[in-house]
PDB file of C-alpha atoms and ligand atoms in Angstrom:
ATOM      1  CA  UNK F   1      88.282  52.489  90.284  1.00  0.00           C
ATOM      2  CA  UNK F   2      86.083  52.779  93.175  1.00  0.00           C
ATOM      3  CA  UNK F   3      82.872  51.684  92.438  1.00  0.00           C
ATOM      4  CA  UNK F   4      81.190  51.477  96.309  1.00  0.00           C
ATOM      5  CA  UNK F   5      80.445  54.814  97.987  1.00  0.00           C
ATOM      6  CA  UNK F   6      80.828  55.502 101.462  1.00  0.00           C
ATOM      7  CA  UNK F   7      79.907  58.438 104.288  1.00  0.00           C
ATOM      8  CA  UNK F   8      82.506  59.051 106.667  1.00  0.00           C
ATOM      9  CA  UNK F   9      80.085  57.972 109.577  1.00  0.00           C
ATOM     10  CA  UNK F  10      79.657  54.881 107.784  1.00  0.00           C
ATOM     11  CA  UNK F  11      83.573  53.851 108.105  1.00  0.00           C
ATOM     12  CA  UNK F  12      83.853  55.458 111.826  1.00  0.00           C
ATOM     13  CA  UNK F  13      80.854  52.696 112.820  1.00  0.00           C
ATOM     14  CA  UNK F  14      82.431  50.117 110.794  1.00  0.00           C
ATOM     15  CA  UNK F  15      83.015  46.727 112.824  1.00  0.00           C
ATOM     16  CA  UNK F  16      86.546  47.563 113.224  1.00  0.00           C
ATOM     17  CA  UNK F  17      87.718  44.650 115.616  1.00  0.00           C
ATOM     18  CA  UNK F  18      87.081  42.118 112.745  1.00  0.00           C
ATOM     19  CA  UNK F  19      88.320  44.447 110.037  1.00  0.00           C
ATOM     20  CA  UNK F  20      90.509  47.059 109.552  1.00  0.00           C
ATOM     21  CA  UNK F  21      89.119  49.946 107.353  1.00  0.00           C
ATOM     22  CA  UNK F  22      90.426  53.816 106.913  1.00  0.00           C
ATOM     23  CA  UNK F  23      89.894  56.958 104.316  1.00  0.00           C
ATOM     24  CA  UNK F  24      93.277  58.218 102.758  1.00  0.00           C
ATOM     25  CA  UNK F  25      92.343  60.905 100.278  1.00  0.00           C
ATOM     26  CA  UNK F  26      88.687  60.513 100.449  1.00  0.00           C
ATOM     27  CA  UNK F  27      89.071  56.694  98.883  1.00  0.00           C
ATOM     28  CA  UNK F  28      87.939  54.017 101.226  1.00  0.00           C
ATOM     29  CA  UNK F  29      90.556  51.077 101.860  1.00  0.00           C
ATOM     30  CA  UNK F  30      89.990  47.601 103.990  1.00  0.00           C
ATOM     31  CA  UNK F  31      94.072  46.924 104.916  1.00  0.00           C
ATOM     32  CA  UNK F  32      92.489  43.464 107.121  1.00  0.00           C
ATOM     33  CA  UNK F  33      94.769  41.166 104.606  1.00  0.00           C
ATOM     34  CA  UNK F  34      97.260  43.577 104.607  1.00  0.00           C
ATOM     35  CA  UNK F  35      98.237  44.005 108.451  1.00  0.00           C
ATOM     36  CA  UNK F  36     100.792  41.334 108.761  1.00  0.00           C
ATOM     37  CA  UNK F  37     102.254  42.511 105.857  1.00  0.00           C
ATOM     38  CA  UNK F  38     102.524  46.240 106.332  1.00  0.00           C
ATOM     39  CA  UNK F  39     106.225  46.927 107.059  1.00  0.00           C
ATOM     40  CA  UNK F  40     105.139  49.464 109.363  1.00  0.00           C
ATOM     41  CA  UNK F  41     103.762  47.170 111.357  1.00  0.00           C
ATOM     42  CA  UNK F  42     100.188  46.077 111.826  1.00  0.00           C
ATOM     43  CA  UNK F  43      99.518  48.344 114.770  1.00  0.00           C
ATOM     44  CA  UNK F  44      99.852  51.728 113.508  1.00  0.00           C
ATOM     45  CA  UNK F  45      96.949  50.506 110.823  1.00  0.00           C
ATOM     46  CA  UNK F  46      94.617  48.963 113.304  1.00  0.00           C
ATOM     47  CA  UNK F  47      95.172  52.462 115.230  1.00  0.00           C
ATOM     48  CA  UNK F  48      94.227  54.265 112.072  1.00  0.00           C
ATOM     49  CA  UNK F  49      90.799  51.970 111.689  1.00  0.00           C
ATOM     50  CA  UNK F  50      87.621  53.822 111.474  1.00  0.00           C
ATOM     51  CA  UNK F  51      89.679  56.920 110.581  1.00  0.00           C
ATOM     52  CA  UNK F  52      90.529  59.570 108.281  1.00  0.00           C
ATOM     53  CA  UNK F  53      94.379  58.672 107.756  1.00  0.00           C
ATOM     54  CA  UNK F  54      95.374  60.761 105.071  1.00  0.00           C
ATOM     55  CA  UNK F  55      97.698  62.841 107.350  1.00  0.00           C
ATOM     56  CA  UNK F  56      99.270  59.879 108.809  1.00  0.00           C
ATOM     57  CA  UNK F  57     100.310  58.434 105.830  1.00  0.00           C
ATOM     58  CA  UNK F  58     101.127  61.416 104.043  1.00  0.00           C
ATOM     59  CA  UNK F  59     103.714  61.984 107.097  1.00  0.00           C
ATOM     60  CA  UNK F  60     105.551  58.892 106.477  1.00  0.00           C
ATOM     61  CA  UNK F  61     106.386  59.991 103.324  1.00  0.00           C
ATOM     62  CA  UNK F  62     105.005  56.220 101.591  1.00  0.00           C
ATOM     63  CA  UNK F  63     107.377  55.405  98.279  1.00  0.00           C
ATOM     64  CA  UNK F  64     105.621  55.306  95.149  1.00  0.00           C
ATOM     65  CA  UNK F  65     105.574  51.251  95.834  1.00  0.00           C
ATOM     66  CA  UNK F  66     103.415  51.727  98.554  1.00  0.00           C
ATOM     67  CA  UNK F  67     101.259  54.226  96.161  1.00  0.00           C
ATOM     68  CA  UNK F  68     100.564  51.318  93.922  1.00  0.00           C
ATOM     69  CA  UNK F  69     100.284  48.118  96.510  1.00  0.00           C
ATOM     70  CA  UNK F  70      97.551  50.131  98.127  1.00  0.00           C
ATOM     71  CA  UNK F  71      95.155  50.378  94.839  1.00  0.00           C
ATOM     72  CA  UNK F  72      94.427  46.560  95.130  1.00  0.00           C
ATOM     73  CA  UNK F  73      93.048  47.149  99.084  1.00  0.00           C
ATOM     74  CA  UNK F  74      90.645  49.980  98.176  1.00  0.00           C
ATOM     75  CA  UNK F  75      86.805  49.147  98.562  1.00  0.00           C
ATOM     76  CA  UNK F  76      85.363  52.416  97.554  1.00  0.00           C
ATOM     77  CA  UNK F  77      85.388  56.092  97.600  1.00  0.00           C
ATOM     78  CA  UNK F  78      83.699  58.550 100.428  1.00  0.00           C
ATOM     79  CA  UNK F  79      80.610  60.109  99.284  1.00  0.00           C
ATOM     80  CA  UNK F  80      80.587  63.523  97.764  1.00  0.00           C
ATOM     81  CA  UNK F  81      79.086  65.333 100.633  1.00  0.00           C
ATOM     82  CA  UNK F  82      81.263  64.120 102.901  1.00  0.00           C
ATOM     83  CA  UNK F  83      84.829  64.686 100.524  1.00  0.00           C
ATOM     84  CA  UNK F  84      87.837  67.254 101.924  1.00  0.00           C
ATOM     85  CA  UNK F  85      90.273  68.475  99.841  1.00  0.00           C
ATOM     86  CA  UNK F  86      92.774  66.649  99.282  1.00  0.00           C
ATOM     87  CA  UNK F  87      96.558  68.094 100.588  1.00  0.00           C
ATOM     88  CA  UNK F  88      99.272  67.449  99.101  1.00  0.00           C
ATOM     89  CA  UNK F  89     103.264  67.916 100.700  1.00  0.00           C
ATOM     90  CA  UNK F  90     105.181  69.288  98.632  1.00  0.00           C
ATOM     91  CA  UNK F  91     108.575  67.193  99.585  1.00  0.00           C
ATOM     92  CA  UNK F  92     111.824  69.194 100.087  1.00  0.00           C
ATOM     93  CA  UNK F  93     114.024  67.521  97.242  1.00  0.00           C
ATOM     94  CA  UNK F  94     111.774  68.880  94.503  1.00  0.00           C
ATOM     95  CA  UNK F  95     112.024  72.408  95.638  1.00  0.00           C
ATOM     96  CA  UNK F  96     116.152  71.872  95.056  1.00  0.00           C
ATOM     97  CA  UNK F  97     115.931  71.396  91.483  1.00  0.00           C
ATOM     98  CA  UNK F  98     117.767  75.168  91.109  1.00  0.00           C
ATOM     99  CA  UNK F  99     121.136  73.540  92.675  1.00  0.00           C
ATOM    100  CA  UNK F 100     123.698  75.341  91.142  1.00  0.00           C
ATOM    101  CA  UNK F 101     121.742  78.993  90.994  1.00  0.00           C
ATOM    102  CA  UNK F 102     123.801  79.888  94.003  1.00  0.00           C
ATOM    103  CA  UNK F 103     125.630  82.800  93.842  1.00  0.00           C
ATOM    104  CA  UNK F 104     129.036  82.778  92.416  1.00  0.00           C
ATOM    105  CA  UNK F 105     130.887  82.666  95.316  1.00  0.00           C
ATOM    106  CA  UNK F 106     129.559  79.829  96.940  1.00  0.00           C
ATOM    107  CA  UNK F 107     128.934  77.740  93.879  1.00  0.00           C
ATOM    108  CA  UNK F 108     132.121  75.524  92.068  1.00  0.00           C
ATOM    109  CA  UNK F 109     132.886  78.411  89.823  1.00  0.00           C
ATOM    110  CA  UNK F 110     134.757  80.446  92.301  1.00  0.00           C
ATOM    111  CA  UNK F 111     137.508  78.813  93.244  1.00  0.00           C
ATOM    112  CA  UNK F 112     138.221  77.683  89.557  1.00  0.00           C
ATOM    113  CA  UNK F 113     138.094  81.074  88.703  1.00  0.00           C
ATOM    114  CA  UNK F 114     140.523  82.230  91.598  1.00  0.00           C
ATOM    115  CA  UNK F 115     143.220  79.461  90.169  1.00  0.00           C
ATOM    116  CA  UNK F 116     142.912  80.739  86.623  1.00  0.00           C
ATOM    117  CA  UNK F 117     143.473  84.085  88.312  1.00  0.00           C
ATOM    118  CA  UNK F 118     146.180  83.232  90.563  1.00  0.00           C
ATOM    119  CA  UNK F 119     148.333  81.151  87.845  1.00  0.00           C
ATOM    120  CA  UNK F 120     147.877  84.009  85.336  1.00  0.00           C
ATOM    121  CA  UNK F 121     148.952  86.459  87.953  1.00  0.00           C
ATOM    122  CA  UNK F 122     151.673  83.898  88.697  1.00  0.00           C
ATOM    123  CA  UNK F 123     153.098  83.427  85.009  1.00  0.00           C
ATOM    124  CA  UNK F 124     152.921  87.279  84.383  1.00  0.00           C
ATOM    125  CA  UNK F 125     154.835  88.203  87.826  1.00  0.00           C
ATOM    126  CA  UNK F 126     157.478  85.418  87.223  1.00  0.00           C
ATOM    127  CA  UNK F 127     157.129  83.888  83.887  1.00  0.00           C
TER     128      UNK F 127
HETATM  129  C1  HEM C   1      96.788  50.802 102.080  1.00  0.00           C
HETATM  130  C2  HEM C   1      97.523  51.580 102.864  1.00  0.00           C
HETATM  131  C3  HEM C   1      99.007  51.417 103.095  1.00  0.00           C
HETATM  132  C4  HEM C   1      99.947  50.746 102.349  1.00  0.00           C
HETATM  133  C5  HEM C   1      99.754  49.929 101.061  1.00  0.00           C
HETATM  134  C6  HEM C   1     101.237  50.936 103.027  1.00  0.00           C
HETATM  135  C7  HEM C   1     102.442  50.423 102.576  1.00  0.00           C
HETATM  136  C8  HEM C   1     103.658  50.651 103.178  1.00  0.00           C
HETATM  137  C9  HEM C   1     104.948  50.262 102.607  1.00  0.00           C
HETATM  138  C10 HEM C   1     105.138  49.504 101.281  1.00  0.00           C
HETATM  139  C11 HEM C   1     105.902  50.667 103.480  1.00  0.00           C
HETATM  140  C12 HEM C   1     107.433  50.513 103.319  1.00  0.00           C
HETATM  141  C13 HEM C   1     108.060  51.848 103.005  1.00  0.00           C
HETATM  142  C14 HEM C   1     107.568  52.439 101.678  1.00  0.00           C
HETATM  143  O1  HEM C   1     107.609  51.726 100.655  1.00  0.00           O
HETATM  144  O2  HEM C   1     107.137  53.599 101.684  1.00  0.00           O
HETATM  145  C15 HEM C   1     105.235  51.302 104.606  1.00  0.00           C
HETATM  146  C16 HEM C   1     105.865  51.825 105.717  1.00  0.00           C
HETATM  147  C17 HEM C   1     105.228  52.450 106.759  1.00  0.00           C
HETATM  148  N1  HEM C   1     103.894  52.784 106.831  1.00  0.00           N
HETATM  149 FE1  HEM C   1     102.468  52.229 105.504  1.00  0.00          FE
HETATM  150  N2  HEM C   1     101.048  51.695 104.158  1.00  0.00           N
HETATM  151  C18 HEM C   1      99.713  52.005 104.241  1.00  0.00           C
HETATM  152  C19 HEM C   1      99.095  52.778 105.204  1.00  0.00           C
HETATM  153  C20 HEM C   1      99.716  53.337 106.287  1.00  0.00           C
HETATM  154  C21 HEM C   1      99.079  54.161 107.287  1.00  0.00           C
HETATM  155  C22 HEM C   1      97.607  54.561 107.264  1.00  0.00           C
HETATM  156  C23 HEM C   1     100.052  54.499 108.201  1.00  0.00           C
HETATM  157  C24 HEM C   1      99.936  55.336 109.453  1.00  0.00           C
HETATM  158  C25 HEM C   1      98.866  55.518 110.135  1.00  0.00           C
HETATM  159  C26 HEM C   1     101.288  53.884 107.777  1.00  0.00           C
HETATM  160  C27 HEM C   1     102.478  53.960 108.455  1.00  0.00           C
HETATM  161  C28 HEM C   1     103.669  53.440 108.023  1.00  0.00           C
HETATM  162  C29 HEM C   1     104.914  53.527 108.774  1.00  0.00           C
HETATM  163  C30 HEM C   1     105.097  54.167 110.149  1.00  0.00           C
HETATM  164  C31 HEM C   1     105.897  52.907 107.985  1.00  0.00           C
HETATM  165  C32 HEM C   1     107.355  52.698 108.343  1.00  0.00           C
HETATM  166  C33 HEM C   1     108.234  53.770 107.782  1.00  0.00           C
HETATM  167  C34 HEM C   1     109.692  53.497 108.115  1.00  0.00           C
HETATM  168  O3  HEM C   1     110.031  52.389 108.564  1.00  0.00           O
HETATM  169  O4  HEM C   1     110.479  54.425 107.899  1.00  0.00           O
HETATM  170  N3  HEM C   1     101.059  53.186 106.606  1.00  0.00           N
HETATM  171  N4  HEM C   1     103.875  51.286 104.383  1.00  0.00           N
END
């Protein structure tokens, strides 16, 4: 992991016209190789040099990809004293895992149940 520590005033002074280096969850990361290859584009990075970008790139919703390619740019970790919690989104798709506990009638089982009901009432009225 992170073995170089770093205070956030440290980063904000860093020479950011030759390099390109931001704090995502209080871990320090220098993206300079990575600009060209960013597929969001080089310019939202450069934008987010010098800067605490954990917001930003929580927003974009990063795949889990992105979550691993961006261990091999990290340089270090922010100094205790100068750490913030770290947020975390809770995304919308896990909060669906209950699909299904709808109520009855706006789930499947309704209108299965009102053909069973309807042929039985069918066969017994005319059968
Ligand atoms: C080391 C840090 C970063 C890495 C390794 C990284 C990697 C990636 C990757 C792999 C993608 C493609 C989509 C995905 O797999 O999620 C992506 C898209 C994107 N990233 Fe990053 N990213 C980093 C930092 C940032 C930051 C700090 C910002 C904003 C300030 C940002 C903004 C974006 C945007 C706007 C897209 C495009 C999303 C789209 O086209 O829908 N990224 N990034």
């Amino acid at each position: 992991m992170a073995e170089k520590t770093f205070t956030r005033k440290q980063i904000a002074e860093w020479d950011n016209k030759s390099e390109t280096v931001f704090i995502i969850d209080n871990i320090v990361y220098n993206v300079t190789k990575f600009l060209d290859e960013h597929p969001g584009g080089h310019e939202v990075l450069v934008h987010a040099s010098g800067k605490d970008a954990s917001e930003d790139f929580d927003d974009v919703g990063h795949s889990f990809d992105a979550k691993e390619l961006m261990k091999k740019y990290v340089i270090g970790e922010v100094v205790a004293e100068d750490r913030v919690e770290v947020k975390k989104k809770h995304v919308a798709w896990e909060d669906t895992k209950t699909e299904g506990d709808n109520g009855f009638l706006t789930s499947w089982k309704f209108p299965v149940f009102l053909g069973v009901v309807v042929t039985l009432l069918y066969s017994y009225l005319f059968g």
